[in-house]
Tab-separated table of C-alpha atoms and ligand atoms in Angstrom:
chain	number	residue	atom	x	y	z
A	1	MET	CA	67.900	249.161	28.065
A	2	SER	CA	68.685	246.033	25.855
A	3	SER	CA	67.942	242.742	27.423
A	4	ASN	CA	70.364	241.112	24.837
A	5	LEU	CA	67.867	238.293	24.458
A	6	ALA	CA	68.802	237.656	20.801
A	7	SER	CA	72.345	236.899	21.508
A	8	LYS	CA	71.632	235.063	24.625
A	9	LEU	CA	69.246	232.897	22.680
A	10	ARG	CA	71.800	232.322	19.913
A	11	VAL	CA	74.633	231.551	22.240
A	12	GLY	CA	72.496	229.588	24.673
A	13	THR	CA	70.960	227.280	22.099
A	14	LYS	CA	74.165	226.690	20.019
A	15	LYS	CA	74.780	223.281	21.336
A	16	ALA	CA	71.166	222.221	21.039
A	17	HIS	CA	71.291	223.580	17.334
A	18	THR	CA	74.341	221.307	16.565
A	19	MET	CA	72.586	218.429	18.149
A	20	ALA	CA	69.340	218.967	16.083
A	21	GLU	CA	71.396	219.202	12.848
A	22	ASN	CA	72.947	215.638	13.678
A	23	VAL	CA	69.635	213.747	14.257
A	24	GLY	CA	69.633	210.980	11.585
A	25	PHE	CA	66.418	212.139	10.045
A	26	VAL	CA	67.759	215.621	9.552
A	27	LYS	CA	71.175	214.514	8.201
A	28	CYS	CA	69.440	212.310	5.686
A	29	PHE	CA	67.182	215.102	4.616
A	30	LEU	CA	70.423	217.355	4.263
A	31	LYS	CA	71.904	214.588	1.988
A	32	GLY	CA	68.786	214.624	-0.235
A	33	VAL	CA	67.415	211.484	1.132
A	34	VAL	CA	63.737	212.548	1.574
A	35	GLU	CA	60.871	209.923	1.664
A	36	LYS	CA	57.494	211.385	0.957
A	37	ASN	CA	55.502	209.492	3.521
A	38	SER	CA	57.827	210.399	6.492
A	39	TYR	CA	57.999	214.024	5.075
A	40	ARG	CA	54.257	214.384	5.077
A	41	LYS	CA	54.018	212.930	8.695
A	42	LEU	CA	56.481	215.821	9.625
A	43	VAL	CA	54.266	218.313	7.945
A	44	ALA	CA	51.364	217.112	9.790
A	45	ASN	CA	52.970	217.416	13.157
A	46	LEU	CA	54.269	220.827	12.276
A	47	TYR	CA	50.647	221.824	11.471
A	48	PHE	CA	49.405	220.939	14.859
A	49	VAL	CA	52.464	222.649	16.561
A	50	TYR	CA	52.181	225.947	14.484
A	51	THR	CA	48.418	225.911	14.842
A	52	ALA	CA	48.811	225.660	18.682
A	53	MET	CA	51.501	228.348	18.699
A	54	GLU	CA	49.695	230.827	16.558
A	55	GLU	CA	46.274	230.328	18.266
A	56	GLU	CA	47.863	230.960	21.579
A	57	MET	CA	49.804	234.125	20.237
A	58	GLU	CA	46.530	235.418	18.834
A	59	LYS	CA	44.769	234.991	22.219
A	60	LEU	CA	47.647	236.856	23.751
A	61	SER	CA	47.525	239.677	21.200
A	62	HIS	CA	47.094	242.202	24.084
A	63	HIS	CA	49.827	240.707	26.359
A	64	PRO	CA	52.380	243.529	26.932
A	65	ILE	CA	55.447	241.250	25.997
A	66	VAL	CA	54.175	238.426	23.930
A	67	SER	CA	52.149	240.751	21.604
A	68	GLN	CA	55.439	242.567	20.422
A	69	ILE	CA	56.874	239.235	19.064
A	70	ASN	CA	53.536	238.246	17.358
A	71	PHE	CA	54.406	238.953	13.581
A	72	LYS	CA	51.518	237.644	11.465
A	73	GLU	CA	53.677	237.584	8.375
A	74	LEU	CA	55.517	234.631	9.963
A	75	TYR	CA	52.471	232.545	10.656
A	76	ARG	CA	52.660	229.089	8.858
A	77	GLY	CA	49.205	227.642	9.623
A	78	ARG	CA	47.774	228.455	6.161
A	79	SER	CA	50.744	227.413	4.267
A	80	LEU	CA	51.015	224.132	6.099
A	81	GLU	CA	47.278	223.381	5.273
A	82	GLN	CA	48.163	223.929	1.507
A	83	ASP	CA	51.003	221.422	1.812
A	84	LEU	CA	48.866	219.025	3.609
A	85	ALA	CA	46.180	219.172	0.822
A	86	TYR	CA	48.928	218.387	-1.612
A	87	TYR	CA	50.443	215.436	0.163
A	88	TYR	CA	47.202	213.764	1.577
A	89	GLY	CA	44.524	215.100	-0.820
A	90	SER	CA	41.481	217.249	-0.059
A	91	ASN	CA	40.380	215.158	2.871
A	92	TRP	CA	43.636	215.612	4.628
A	93	ARG	CA	41.887	216.767	7.854
A	94	GLU	CA	40.572	213.211	8.309
A	95	GLN	CA	43.732	211.521	7.625
A	96	ILE	CA	46.424	213.390	9.715
A	97	GLN	CA	47.453	212.356	13.122
A	98	LEU	CA	49.528	213.842	15.781
A	99	SER	CA	52.457	211.631	16.945
A	100	PRO	CA	53.258	211.242	20.622
A	101	ALA	CA	56.149	213.689	20.441
A	102	GLY	CA	54.031	216.042	18.506
A	103	ALA	CA	51.378	215.769	21.168
A	104	ALA	CA	53.777	216.563	24.018
A	105	TYR	CA	55.141	219.679	22.076
A	106	VAL	CA	51.609	220.870	21.492
A	107	GLN	CA	50.592	220.256	25.137
A	108	ARG	CA	53.753	222.229	26.319
A	109	ILE	CA	52.671	225.243	24.186
A	110	ARG	CA	49.198	225.224	25.483
A	111	GLU	CA	50.326	224.916	29.049
A	112	ILE	CA	52.906	227.793	29.039
A	113	ALA	CA	50.443	229.991	27.111
A	114	ALA	CA	48.102	229.524	30.093
A	115	THR	CA	50.699	229.734	32.969
A	116	GLN	CA	53.795	231.639	31.827
A	117	PRO	CA	53.099	233.225	28.424
A	118	GLU	CA	56.415	234.886	28.062
A	119	LEU	CA	58.002	231.522	27.376
A	120	LEU	CA	56.075	231.412	24.137
A	121	ILE	CA	58.845	233.808	22.847
A	122	ALA	CA	61.213	230.825	23.045
A	123	HIS	CA	58.950	228.649	20.849
A	124	SER	CA	58.412	231.452	18.394
A	125	TYR	CA	62.232	231.950	18.042
A	126	THR	CA	63.114	228.325	17.780
A	127	ARG	CA	60.745	227.690	14.972
A	128	TYR	CA	60.449	230.981	12.965
A	129	LEU	CA	64.051	232.076	13.113
A	130	GLY	CA	64.974	228.668	11.974
A	131	ASP	CA	62.470	228.615	9.186
A	132	LEU	CA	63.908	232.037	7.998
A	133	SER	CA	67.415	230.826	8.247
A	134	GLY	CA	67.392	227.540	6.434
A	135	GLY	CA	64.230	227.836	4.481
A	136	GLN	CA	65.427	228.180	0.837
A	137	ILE	CA	68.076	225.321	1.252
A	138	LEU	CA	65.592	223.063	2.700
A	139	ARG	CA	63.033	223.956	0.099
A	140	ASN	CA	65.463	223.049	-2.667
A	141	ILE	CA	66.215	219.746	-0.957
A	142	ALA	CA	62.574	219.038	-0.733
A	143	VAL	CA	61.871	219.737	-4.264
A	144	THR	CA	64.795	217.642	-5.594
A	145	GLY	CA	64.397	214.693	-3.161
A	146	MET	CA	60.681	214.291	-3.765
A	147	ASN	CA	60.722	215.273	-7.581
A	148	LEU	CA	58.147	218.193	-6.710
A	149	THR	CA	57.002	220.395	-9.473
A	150	ASP	CA	55.125	223.669	-9.932
A	151	GLY	CA	55.710	224.864	-6.342
A	152	ASN	CA	53.494	222.021	-4.924
A	153	GLY	CA	54.309	220.827	-1.336
A	154	THR	CA	56.650	223.757	-0.549
A	155	ALA	CA	54.259	226.499	0.705
A	156	PHE	CA	55.798	226.096	4.130
A	157	TYR	CA	59.018	227.475	2.976
A	158	GLU	CA	57.513	230.635	1.230
A	159	PHE	CA	57.158	233.793	3.280
A	160	ALA	CA	54.891	235.785	0.814
A	161	ASP	CA	54.815	238.742	3.023
A	162	ILE	CA	58.511	238.951	3.912
A	163	PRO	CA	60.520	240.213	0.891
A	164	ASP	CA	63.801	240.373	2.590
A	165	GLU	CA	64.404	237.457	5.120
A	166	LYS	CA	67.630	238.654	6.458
A	167	ALA	CA	66.392	242.162	7.070
A	168	PHE	CA	63.184	240.743	8.821
A	169	LYS	CA	65.467	238.441	11.038
A	170	ASN	CA	67.398	241.490	12.215
A	171	GLN	CA	64.170	243.229	12.961
A	172	TYR	CA	62.903	240.231	14.835
A	173	ARG	CA	66.190	240.136	16.959
A	174	GLN	CA	66.019	243.877	17.661
A	175	THR	CA	62.519	243.287	18.959
A	176	LEU	CA	63.740	240.462	21.243
A	177	ASP	CA	66.456	242.789	22.600
A	178	GLU	CA	63.995	245.626	23.229
A	179	LEU	CA	61.447	243.393	25.302
A	180	PRO	CA	61.100	244.776	28.743
A	181	ILE	CA	62.263	241.581	30.641
A	182	ASP	CA	64.766	241.133	33.337
A	183	ASP	CA	67.824	238.585	33.293
A	184	ALA	CA	65.840	235.863	35.094
A	185	MET	CA	63.137	235.971	32.531
A	186	ALA	CA	65.676	235.977	29.761
A	187	ASP	CA	67.224	232.962	31.208
A	188	ARG	CA	63.974	231.048	31.475
A	189	ILE	CA	63.275	231.910	27.712
A	190	VAL	CA	66.767	230.444	26.934
A	191	ASP	CA	66.001	227.364	28.917
A	192	GLU	CA	62.497	226.986	27.149
A	193	ALA	CA	64.086	227.495	23.699
A	194	ASN	CA	66.540	224.529	24.550
A	195	ALA	CA	63.465	222.458	25.508
A	196	ALA	CA	61.842	223.453	22.167
A	197	PHE	CA	65.003	222.278	20.335
A	198	GLY	CA	64.628	218.892	22.214
A	199	MET	CA	60.803	218.627	21.319
A	200	ASN	CA	61.763	219.175	17.677
A	201	MET	CA	64.562	216.547	17.942
A	202	LYS	CA	61.850	214.197	19.380
A	203	MET	CA	59.653	214.595	16.486
A	204	PHE	CA	62.470	214.044	14.071
A	205	GLN	CA	63.735	210.942	15.959
A	206	GLU	CA	60.139	209.318	15.598
A	207	LEU	CA	60.393	209.710	11.929
A	208	GLU	CA	63.700	208.035	11.733
A	209	GLY	CA	62.070	204.697	12.342
A	210	ASN	CA	59.650	205.327	9.417
A	211	LEU	CA	62.606	206.476	6.988
A	212	ILE	CA	64.703	203.303	7.854
A	213	LYS	CA	61.788	201.088	7.169
A	214	ALA	CA	61.028	202.859	3.775
A	215	ILE	CA	64.697	202.630	2.772
A	216	GLY	CA	64.777	198.992	3.818
A	217	GLN	CA	61.628	198.278	1.704
A	218	MET	CA	63.185	200.021	-1.245
A	219	LEU	CA	66.345	197.996	-0.909
A	220	PHE	CA	64.334	194.729	-0.417
A	221	ASN	CA	62.191	195.500	-3.526
A	222	SER	CA	65.162	196.351	-5.686
A	223	LEU	CA	67.083	193.324	-4.564
A	224	THR	CA	64.182	190.806	-5.051
A	225	ARG	CA	63.389	192.493	-8.480
A	226	ARG	CA	67.077	191.785	-9.477
A	227	ARG	CA	66.956	188.292	-8.168
A	228	THR	CA	63.676	187.385	-9.891
A	229	ARG	CA	65.081	188.957	-13.148
A	230	GLY	CA	68.385	186.911	-12.606
A	231	SER	CA	66.496	183.738	-11.939
A	232	THR	CA	64.460	184.192	-15.095
A	233	GLU	CA	67.641	184.875	-16.957
A	234	GLY	CA	69.025	181.802	-15.560
A	235	GLU	CA	65.978	179.753	-16.657
A	236	LEU	CA	66.166	181.082	-20.248
A	237	ALA	CA	69.884	180.392	-20.300
A	238	THR	CA	69.170	176.737	-19.388
A	239	ALA	CA	66.343	176.417	-21.759
A	240	GLU	CA	68.555	177.510	-24.632
B	301	HEM	C1	68.620	220.997	8.773
B	301	HEM	C2	69.633	221.186	9.558
B	301	HEM	C3	69.866	222.785	9.834
B	301	HEM	C4	70.555	223.514	9.156
B	301	HEM	C5	71.521	223.233	8.016
B	301	HEM	C6	70.569	224.855	9.886
B	301	HEM	C7	71.121	225.897	9.422
B	301	HEM	C8	71.202	227.133	9.957
B	301	HEM	C9	71.935	228.287	9.817
B	301	HEM	C10	73.029	228.336	8.691
B	301	HEM	C11	71.685	229.371	10.582
B	301	HEM	C12	72.331	230.644	10.657
B	301	HEM	C13	71.694	231.752	10.130
B	301	HEM	C14	72.349	233.074	10.469
B	301	HEM	O1	73.424	233.099	10.862
B	301	HEM	O2	71.642	233.986	10.353
B	301	HEM	C15	70.511	228.854	11.366
B	301	HEM	C16	70.032	229.478	12.344
B	301	HEM	C17	68.924	229.098	13.187
B	301	HEM	N1	68.432	227.686	13.205
B	301	HEM	FE1	69.087	226.135	12.004
B	301	HEM	N2	69.456	224.713	10.817
B	301	HEM	C18	69.128	223.452	10.854
B	301	HEM	C19	68.267	222.862	11.819
B	301	HEM	C20	67.513	223.536	12.653
B	301	HEM	C21	66.543	223.105	13.477
B	301	HEM	C22	66.059	221.666	13.555
B	301	HEM	C23	66.035	224.163	14.303
B	301	HEM	C24	65.026	224.158	15.318
B	301	HEM	C25	63.797	223.479	15.181
B	301	HEM	C26	66.854	225.230	13.799
B	301	HEM	C27	66.612	226.635	14.364
B	301	HEM	C28	67.423	227.675	14.120
B	301	HEM	C29	67.393	228.968	14.784
B	301	HEM	C30	66.319	229.389	15.959
B	301	HEM	C31	68.414	229.855	14.245
B	301	HEM	C32	68.600	231.272	14.514
B	301	HEM	C33	69.835	231.287	15.314
B	301	HEM	C34	70.171	232.805	15.736
B	301	HEM	O3	70.538	233.574	14.931
B	301	HEM	O4	69.746	233.241	16.795
B	301	HEM	N3	67.766	224.956	12.994
B	301	HEM	N4	70.297	227.553	11.091
């Protein structure tokens, strides 16, 4: 019997999805305003989040329900390591830090893995199905916005072991539907997915401050450069 979990998740998180799309940092990203320092902080946070999620899924690889949704071809830990080495250099491990919102997200993943492991399904859904859905568009924006070349800094968006993302998403949804769970559990998973959207939004909101500062600094630099150039021109004109 189908749990209809896939459509319950889709319908149940629709509002949260729209809200996430409207966070300033995400909107700026979609418009091509991508600042490298803010972006690499996001990559660092995502690294901690995915590592926690993937480590916990591995530990639960014999769990009757969680194990069914543990698709290794989705794992992002290794690809995020490659991107971090590009953005921070070879000593990236010593440089990256977890932000407060990232820390709360990681803590929640660890906590549910220990106490209510089925809720990990919500975290897997929120991140991986989103990555499979928007991946190529976001990749192209990152490439153009940060002038990336030769595939550097975008390993996160490449699913080397998934040749057909659409077909894979259907397989993932079918697996969700076939999980042996009751309605009460399905509802709890939907609630947790909404919470996971909220945790992602908080991580993006933290970066908004950084982005605004960076844009302000760029504006300030360009204005002062123009003014300096203007005043030199004025001096030259007076001298003539
Ligand atoms: C940058 C802004 C975003 C855009 C433009 C975007 C776009 C999309 C699109 C077009 C789909 C539909 C794919 C389909 O019908 O198969 C989708 C699905 C999805 N997105 Fe996003 N998205 C964004 C942000 C996010 C964020 C921040 C998250 C969560 C962290 C997320 C999670 C998801 C999930 C879980 C799905 C699968 C929905 C389902 O079919 O059940 N998205 N997204």
